[in-house]
mmCIF file of C-alpha atoms in Angstrom:
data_model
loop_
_atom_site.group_PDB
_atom_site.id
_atom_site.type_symbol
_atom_site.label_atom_id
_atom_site.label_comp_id
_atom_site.label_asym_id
_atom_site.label_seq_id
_atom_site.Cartn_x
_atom_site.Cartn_y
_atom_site.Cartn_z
ATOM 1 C CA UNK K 275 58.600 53.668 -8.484
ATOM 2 C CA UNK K 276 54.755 53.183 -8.359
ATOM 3 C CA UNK K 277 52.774 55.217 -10.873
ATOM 4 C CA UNK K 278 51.562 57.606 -8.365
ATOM 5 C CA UNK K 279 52.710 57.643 -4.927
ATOM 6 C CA UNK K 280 51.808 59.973 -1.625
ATOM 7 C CA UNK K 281 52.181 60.011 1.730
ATOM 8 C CA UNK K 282 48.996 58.871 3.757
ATOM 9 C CA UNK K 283 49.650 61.489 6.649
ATOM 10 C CA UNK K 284 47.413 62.416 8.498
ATOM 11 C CA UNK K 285 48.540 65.785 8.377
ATOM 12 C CA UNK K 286 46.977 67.513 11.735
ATOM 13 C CA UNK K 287 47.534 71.146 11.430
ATOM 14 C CA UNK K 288 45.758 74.529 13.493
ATOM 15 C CA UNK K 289 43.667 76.792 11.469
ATOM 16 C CA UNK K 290 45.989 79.597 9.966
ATOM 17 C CA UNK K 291 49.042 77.365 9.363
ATOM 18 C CA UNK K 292 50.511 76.309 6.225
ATOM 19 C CA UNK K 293 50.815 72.831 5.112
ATOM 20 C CA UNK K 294 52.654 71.292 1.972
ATOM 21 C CA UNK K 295 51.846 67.504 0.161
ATOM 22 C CA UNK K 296 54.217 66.081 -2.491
ATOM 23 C CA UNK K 297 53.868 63.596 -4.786
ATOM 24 C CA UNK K 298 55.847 61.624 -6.952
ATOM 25 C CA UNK K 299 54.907 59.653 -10.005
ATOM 26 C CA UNK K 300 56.524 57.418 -12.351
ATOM 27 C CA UNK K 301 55.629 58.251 -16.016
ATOM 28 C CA UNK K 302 57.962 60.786 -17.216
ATOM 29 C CA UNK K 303 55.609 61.627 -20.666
ATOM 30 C CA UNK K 304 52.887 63.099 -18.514
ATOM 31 C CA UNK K 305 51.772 66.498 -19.449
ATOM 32 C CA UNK K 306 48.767 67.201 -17.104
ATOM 33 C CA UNK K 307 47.932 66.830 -13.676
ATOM 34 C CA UNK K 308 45.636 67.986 -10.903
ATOM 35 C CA UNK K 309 44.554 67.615 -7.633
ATOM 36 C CA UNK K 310 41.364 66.951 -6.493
ATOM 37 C CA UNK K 311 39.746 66.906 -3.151
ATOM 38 C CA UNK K 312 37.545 64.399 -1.285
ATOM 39 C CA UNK K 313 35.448 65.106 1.442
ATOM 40 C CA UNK K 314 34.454 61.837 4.032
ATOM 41 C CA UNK K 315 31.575 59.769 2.472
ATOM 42 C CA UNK K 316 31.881 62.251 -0.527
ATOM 43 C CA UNK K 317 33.191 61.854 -4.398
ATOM 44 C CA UNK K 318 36.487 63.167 -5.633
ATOM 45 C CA UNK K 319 36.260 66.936 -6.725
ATOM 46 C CA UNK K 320 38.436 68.721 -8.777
ATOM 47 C CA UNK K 321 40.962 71.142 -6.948
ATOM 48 C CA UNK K 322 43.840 72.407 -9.256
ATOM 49 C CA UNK K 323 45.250 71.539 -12.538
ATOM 50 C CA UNK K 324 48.387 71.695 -12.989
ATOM 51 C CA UNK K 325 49.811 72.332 -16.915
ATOM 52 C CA UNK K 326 53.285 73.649 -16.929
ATOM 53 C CA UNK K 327 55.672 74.622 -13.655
ATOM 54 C CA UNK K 328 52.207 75.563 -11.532
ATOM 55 C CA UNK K 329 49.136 77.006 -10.822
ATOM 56 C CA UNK K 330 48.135 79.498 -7.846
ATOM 57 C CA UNK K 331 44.471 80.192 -7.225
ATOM 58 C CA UNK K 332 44.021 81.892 -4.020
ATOM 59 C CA UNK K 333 45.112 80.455 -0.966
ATOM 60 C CA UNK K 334 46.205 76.962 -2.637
ATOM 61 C CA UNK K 335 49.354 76.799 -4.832
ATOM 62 C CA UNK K 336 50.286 73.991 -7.428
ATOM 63 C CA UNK K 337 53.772 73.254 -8.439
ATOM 64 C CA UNK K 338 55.391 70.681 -10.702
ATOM 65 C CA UNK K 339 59.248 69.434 -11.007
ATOM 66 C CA UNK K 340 59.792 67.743 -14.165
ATOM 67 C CA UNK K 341 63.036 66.651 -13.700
ATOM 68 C CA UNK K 342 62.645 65.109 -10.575
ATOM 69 C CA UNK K 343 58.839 63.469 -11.165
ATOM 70 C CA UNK K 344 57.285 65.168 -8.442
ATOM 71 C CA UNK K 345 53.948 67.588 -7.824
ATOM 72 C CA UNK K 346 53.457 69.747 -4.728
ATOM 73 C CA UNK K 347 50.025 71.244 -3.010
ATOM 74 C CA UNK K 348 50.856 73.822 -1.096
ATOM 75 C CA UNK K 349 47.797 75.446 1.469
ATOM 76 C CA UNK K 350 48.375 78.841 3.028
ATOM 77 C CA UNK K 351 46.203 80.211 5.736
ATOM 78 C CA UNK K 352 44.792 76.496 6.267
ATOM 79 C CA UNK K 353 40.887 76.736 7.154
ATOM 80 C CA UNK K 354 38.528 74.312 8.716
ATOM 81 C CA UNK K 355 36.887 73.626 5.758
ATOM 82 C CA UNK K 356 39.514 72.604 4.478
ATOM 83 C CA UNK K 357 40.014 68.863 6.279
ATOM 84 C CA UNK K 358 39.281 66.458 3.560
ATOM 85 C CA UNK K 359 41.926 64.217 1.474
ATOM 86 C CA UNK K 360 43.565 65.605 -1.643
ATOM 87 C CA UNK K 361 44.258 62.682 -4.289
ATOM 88 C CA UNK K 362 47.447 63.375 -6.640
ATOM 89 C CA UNK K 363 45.969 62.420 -10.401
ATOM 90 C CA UNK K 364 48.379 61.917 -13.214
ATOM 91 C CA UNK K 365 47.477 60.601 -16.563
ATOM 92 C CA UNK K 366 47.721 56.867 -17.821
ATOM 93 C CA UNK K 367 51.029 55.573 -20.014
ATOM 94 C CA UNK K 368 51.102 56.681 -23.495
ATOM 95 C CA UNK K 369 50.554 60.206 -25.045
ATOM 96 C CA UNK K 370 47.045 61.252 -25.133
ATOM 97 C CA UNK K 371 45.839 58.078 -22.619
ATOM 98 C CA UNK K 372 42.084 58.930 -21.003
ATOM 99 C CA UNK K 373 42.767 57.206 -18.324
ATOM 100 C CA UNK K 374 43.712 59.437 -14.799
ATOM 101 C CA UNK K 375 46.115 57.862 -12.038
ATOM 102 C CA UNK K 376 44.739 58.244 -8.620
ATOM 103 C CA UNK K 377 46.999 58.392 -5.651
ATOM 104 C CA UNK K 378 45.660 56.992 -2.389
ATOM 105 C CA UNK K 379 45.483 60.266 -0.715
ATOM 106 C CA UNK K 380 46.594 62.677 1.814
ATOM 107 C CA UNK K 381 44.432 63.096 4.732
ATOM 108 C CA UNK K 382 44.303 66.788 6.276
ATOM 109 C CA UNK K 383 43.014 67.624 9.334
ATOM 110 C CA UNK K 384 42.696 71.065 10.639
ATOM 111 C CA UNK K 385 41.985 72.022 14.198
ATOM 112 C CA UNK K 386 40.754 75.098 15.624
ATOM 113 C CA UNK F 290 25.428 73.273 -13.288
ATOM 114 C CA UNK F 291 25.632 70.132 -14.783
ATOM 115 C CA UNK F 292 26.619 67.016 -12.923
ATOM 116 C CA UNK F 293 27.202 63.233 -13.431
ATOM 117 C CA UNK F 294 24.271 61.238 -11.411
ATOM 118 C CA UNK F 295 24.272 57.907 -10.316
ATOM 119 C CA UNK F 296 21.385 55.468 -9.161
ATOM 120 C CA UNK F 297 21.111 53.896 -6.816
ATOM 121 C CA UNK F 298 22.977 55.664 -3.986
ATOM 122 C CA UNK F 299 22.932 52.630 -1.794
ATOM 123 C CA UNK F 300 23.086 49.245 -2.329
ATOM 124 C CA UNK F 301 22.583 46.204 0.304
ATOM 125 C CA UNK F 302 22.394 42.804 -1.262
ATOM 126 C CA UNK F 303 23.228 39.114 -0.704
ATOM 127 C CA UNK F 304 25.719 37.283 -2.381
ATOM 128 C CA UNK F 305 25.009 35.808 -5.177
ATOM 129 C CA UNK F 306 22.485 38.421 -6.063
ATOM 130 C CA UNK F 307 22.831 40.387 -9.591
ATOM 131 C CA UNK F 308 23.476 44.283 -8.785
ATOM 132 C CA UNK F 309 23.106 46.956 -11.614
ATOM 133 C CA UNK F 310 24.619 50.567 -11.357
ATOM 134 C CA UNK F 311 23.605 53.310 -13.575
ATOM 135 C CA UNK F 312 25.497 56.211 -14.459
ATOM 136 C CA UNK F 313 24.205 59.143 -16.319
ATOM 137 C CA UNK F 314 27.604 61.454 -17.308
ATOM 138 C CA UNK F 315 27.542 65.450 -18.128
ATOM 139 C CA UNK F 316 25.565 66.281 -21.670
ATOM 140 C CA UNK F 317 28.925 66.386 -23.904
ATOM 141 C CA UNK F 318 30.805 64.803 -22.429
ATOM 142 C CA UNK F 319 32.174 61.714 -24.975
ATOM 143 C CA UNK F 320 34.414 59.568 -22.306
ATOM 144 C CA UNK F 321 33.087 57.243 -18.804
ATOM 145 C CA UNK F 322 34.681 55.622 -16.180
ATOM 146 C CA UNK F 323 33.645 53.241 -13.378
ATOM 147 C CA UNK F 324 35.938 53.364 -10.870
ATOM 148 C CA UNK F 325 36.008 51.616 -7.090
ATOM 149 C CA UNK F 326 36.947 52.975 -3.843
ATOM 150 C CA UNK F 327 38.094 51.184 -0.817
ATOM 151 C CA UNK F 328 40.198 51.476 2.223
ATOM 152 C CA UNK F 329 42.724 49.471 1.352
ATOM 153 C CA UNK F 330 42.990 50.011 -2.765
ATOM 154 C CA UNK F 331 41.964 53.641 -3.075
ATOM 155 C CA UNK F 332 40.626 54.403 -6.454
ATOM 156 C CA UNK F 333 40.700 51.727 -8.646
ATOM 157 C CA UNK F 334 39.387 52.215 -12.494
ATOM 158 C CA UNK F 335 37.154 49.443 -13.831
ATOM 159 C CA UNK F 336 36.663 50.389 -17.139
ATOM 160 C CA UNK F 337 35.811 53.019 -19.433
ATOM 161 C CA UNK F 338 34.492 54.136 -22.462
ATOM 162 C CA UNK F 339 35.312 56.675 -25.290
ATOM 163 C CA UNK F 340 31.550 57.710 -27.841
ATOM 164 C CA UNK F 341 30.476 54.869 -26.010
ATOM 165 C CA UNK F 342 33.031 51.995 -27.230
ATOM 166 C CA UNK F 343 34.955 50.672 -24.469
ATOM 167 C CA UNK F 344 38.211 51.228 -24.686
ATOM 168 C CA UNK F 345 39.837 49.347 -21.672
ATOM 169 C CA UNK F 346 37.960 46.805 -18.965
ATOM 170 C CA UNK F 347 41.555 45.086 -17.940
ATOM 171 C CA UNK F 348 40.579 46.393 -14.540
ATOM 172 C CA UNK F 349 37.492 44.399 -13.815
ATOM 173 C CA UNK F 350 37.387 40.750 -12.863
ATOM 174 C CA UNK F 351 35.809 39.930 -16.243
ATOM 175 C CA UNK F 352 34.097 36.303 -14.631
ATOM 176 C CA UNK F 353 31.956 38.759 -13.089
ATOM 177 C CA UNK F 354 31.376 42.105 -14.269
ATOM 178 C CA UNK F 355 30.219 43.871 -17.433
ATOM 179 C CA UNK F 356 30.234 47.545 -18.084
ATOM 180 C CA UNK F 357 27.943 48.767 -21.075
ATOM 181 C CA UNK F 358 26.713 51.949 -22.680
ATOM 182 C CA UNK F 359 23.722 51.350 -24.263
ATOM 183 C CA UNK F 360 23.154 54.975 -25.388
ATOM 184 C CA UNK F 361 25.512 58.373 -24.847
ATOM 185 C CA UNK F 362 23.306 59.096 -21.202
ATOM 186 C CA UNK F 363 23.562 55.669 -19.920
ATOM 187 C CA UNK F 364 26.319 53.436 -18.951
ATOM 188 C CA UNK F 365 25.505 50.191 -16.491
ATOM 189 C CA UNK F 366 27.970 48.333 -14.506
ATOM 190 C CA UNK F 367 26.525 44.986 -13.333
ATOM 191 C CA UNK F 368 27.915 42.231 -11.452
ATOM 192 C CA UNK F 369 26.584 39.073 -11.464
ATOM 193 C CA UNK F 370 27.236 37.118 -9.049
ATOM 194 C CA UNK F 371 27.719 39.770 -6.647
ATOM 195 C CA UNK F 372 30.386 38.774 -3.643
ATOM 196 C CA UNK F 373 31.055 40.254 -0.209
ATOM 197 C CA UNK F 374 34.667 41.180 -1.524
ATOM 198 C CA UNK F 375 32.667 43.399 -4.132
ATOM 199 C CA UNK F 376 32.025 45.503 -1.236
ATOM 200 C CA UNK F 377 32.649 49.280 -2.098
ATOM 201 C CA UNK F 378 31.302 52.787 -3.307
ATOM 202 C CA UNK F 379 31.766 52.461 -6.931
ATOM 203 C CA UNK F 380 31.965 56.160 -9.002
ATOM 204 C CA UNK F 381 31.528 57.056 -12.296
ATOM 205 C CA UNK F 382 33.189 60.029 -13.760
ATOM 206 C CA UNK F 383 32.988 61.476 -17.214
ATOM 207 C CA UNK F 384 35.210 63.815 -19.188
ATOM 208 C CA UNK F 385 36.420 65.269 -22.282
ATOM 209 C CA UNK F 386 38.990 63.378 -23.337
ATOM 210 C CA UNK F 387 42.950 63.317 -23.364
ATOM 211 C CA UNK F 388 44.621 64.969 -20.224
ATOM 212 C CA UNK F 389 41.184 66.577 -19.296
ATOM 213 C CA UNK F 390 39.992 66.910 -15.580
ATOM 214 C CA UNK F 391 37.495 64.036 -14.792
ATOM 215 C CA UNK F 392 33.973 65.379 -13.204
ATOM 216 C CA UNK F 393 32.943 61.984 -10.656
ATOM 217 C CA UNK F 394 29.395 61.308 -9.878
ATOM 218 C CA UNK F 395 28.362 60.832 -6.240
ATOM 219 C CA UNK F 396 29.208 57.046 -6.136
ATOM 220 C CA UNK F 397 26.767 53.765 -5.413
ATOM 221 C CA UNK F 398 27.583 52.142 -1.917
ATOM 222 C CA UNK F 399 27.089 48.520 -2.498
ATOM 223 C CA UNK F 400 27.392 45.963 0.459
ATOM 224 C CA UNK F 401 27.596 42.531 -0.400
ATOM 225 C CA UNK F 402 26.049 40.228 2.883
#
């Protein structure tokens, strides 16, 4: 399994729908990960960290599966604004490693 | 709101030319990363550094490029001699430490002609 893996989409969606990305990763000992956003020609930008089982903050819902490997964005009431690509991060091998994983990215599109 | 800024934004050079990036990371913030972005890679880290000793540069082609941090608001990446295949926005993020979030600065566009 690759460290960090995601599908490319795109993901074309209307405005109002919800959409769901997974992700699976390969180094069991990770404790923290997070999504982040990137916008075209932009830099990566924080989204969600995810801790424990998950994190919710407003319309955008976080949720991790241990057991099988695997983290989940989930995006109610999808917006315009929010077309962009969300990058799964997971930390580097070994406890306590400063390095982040980046997935490649899932692109979103949403259309009026 | 503090934020990690990067000169230049833009790059266009010939090959063989020397090319320096500069990175200036948040105020407290005790780890830096280069990273690259392309199409076909993604995100790819370079190196990085933790109270400015670098702690791992296995990701850059070391014939080529250096990564420094001559004080704790400067790090450089410079490549030298620059190649079309070097071709990429290249970010640097800072960050906490261990398992923290990563906070990227707007990236340098280089093109290699």
């Amino acid at each position: 399994r690759k460290e960090v893996e995601q599908d490319p989409g795109p993901f074309n969606v209307p405005e109002g729908a919800t959409v769901a990305f997974n992700c699976t990763y390969s180094n069991s000992a990770s404790q923290s990960f997070f999504w982040y956003r990137q916008d075209c020609r932009k830099e990566p930008k924080l989204l969600m960290s995810v801790y424990s089982s998950g994190n919710e903050d407003g319309r955008f819902t976080a949720q991790l599966n241990r057991a099988s490997q695997y983290i989940s964005l989930l995006i109610r009431d999808s917006k315009l604004s929010d077309s962009a690509t969300y990058l799964c991060v997971v930390p580097g091998r070994g406890a306590g490693s400063y390095q982040l994983t980046f997935g490649k990215g899932t692109k979103l599109s949403v259309i009026p | 709101d503090a934020r990690v800024t990067q000169t230049p934004r833009h790059k266009v050079t010939e090959m063989g030319q020397e090319v320096t990036m500069r990175c200036q990371p948040i105020l407290g913030h005790n780890t830096v990363f280069w990273y690259r972005q392309t199409m076909m890679q993604g995100l790819e880290l370079l190196a990085y550094f933790r109270n400015r000793a670098p702690l791992d540069d296995s990701g850059m082609p070391k014939d080529r490029f250096s990564a420094e941090m001559p004080d704790a608001t400067l790090a450089t990446l410079k490549i030298q001699p620059s190649e079309p295949r070097d071709s990429a926005v290249y970010f640097c993020a800072s960050g906490l430490g261990p398992s923290y979030e990563q906070y990227f600065g707007p990236g340098t566009r280089l093109t290699v002609t």
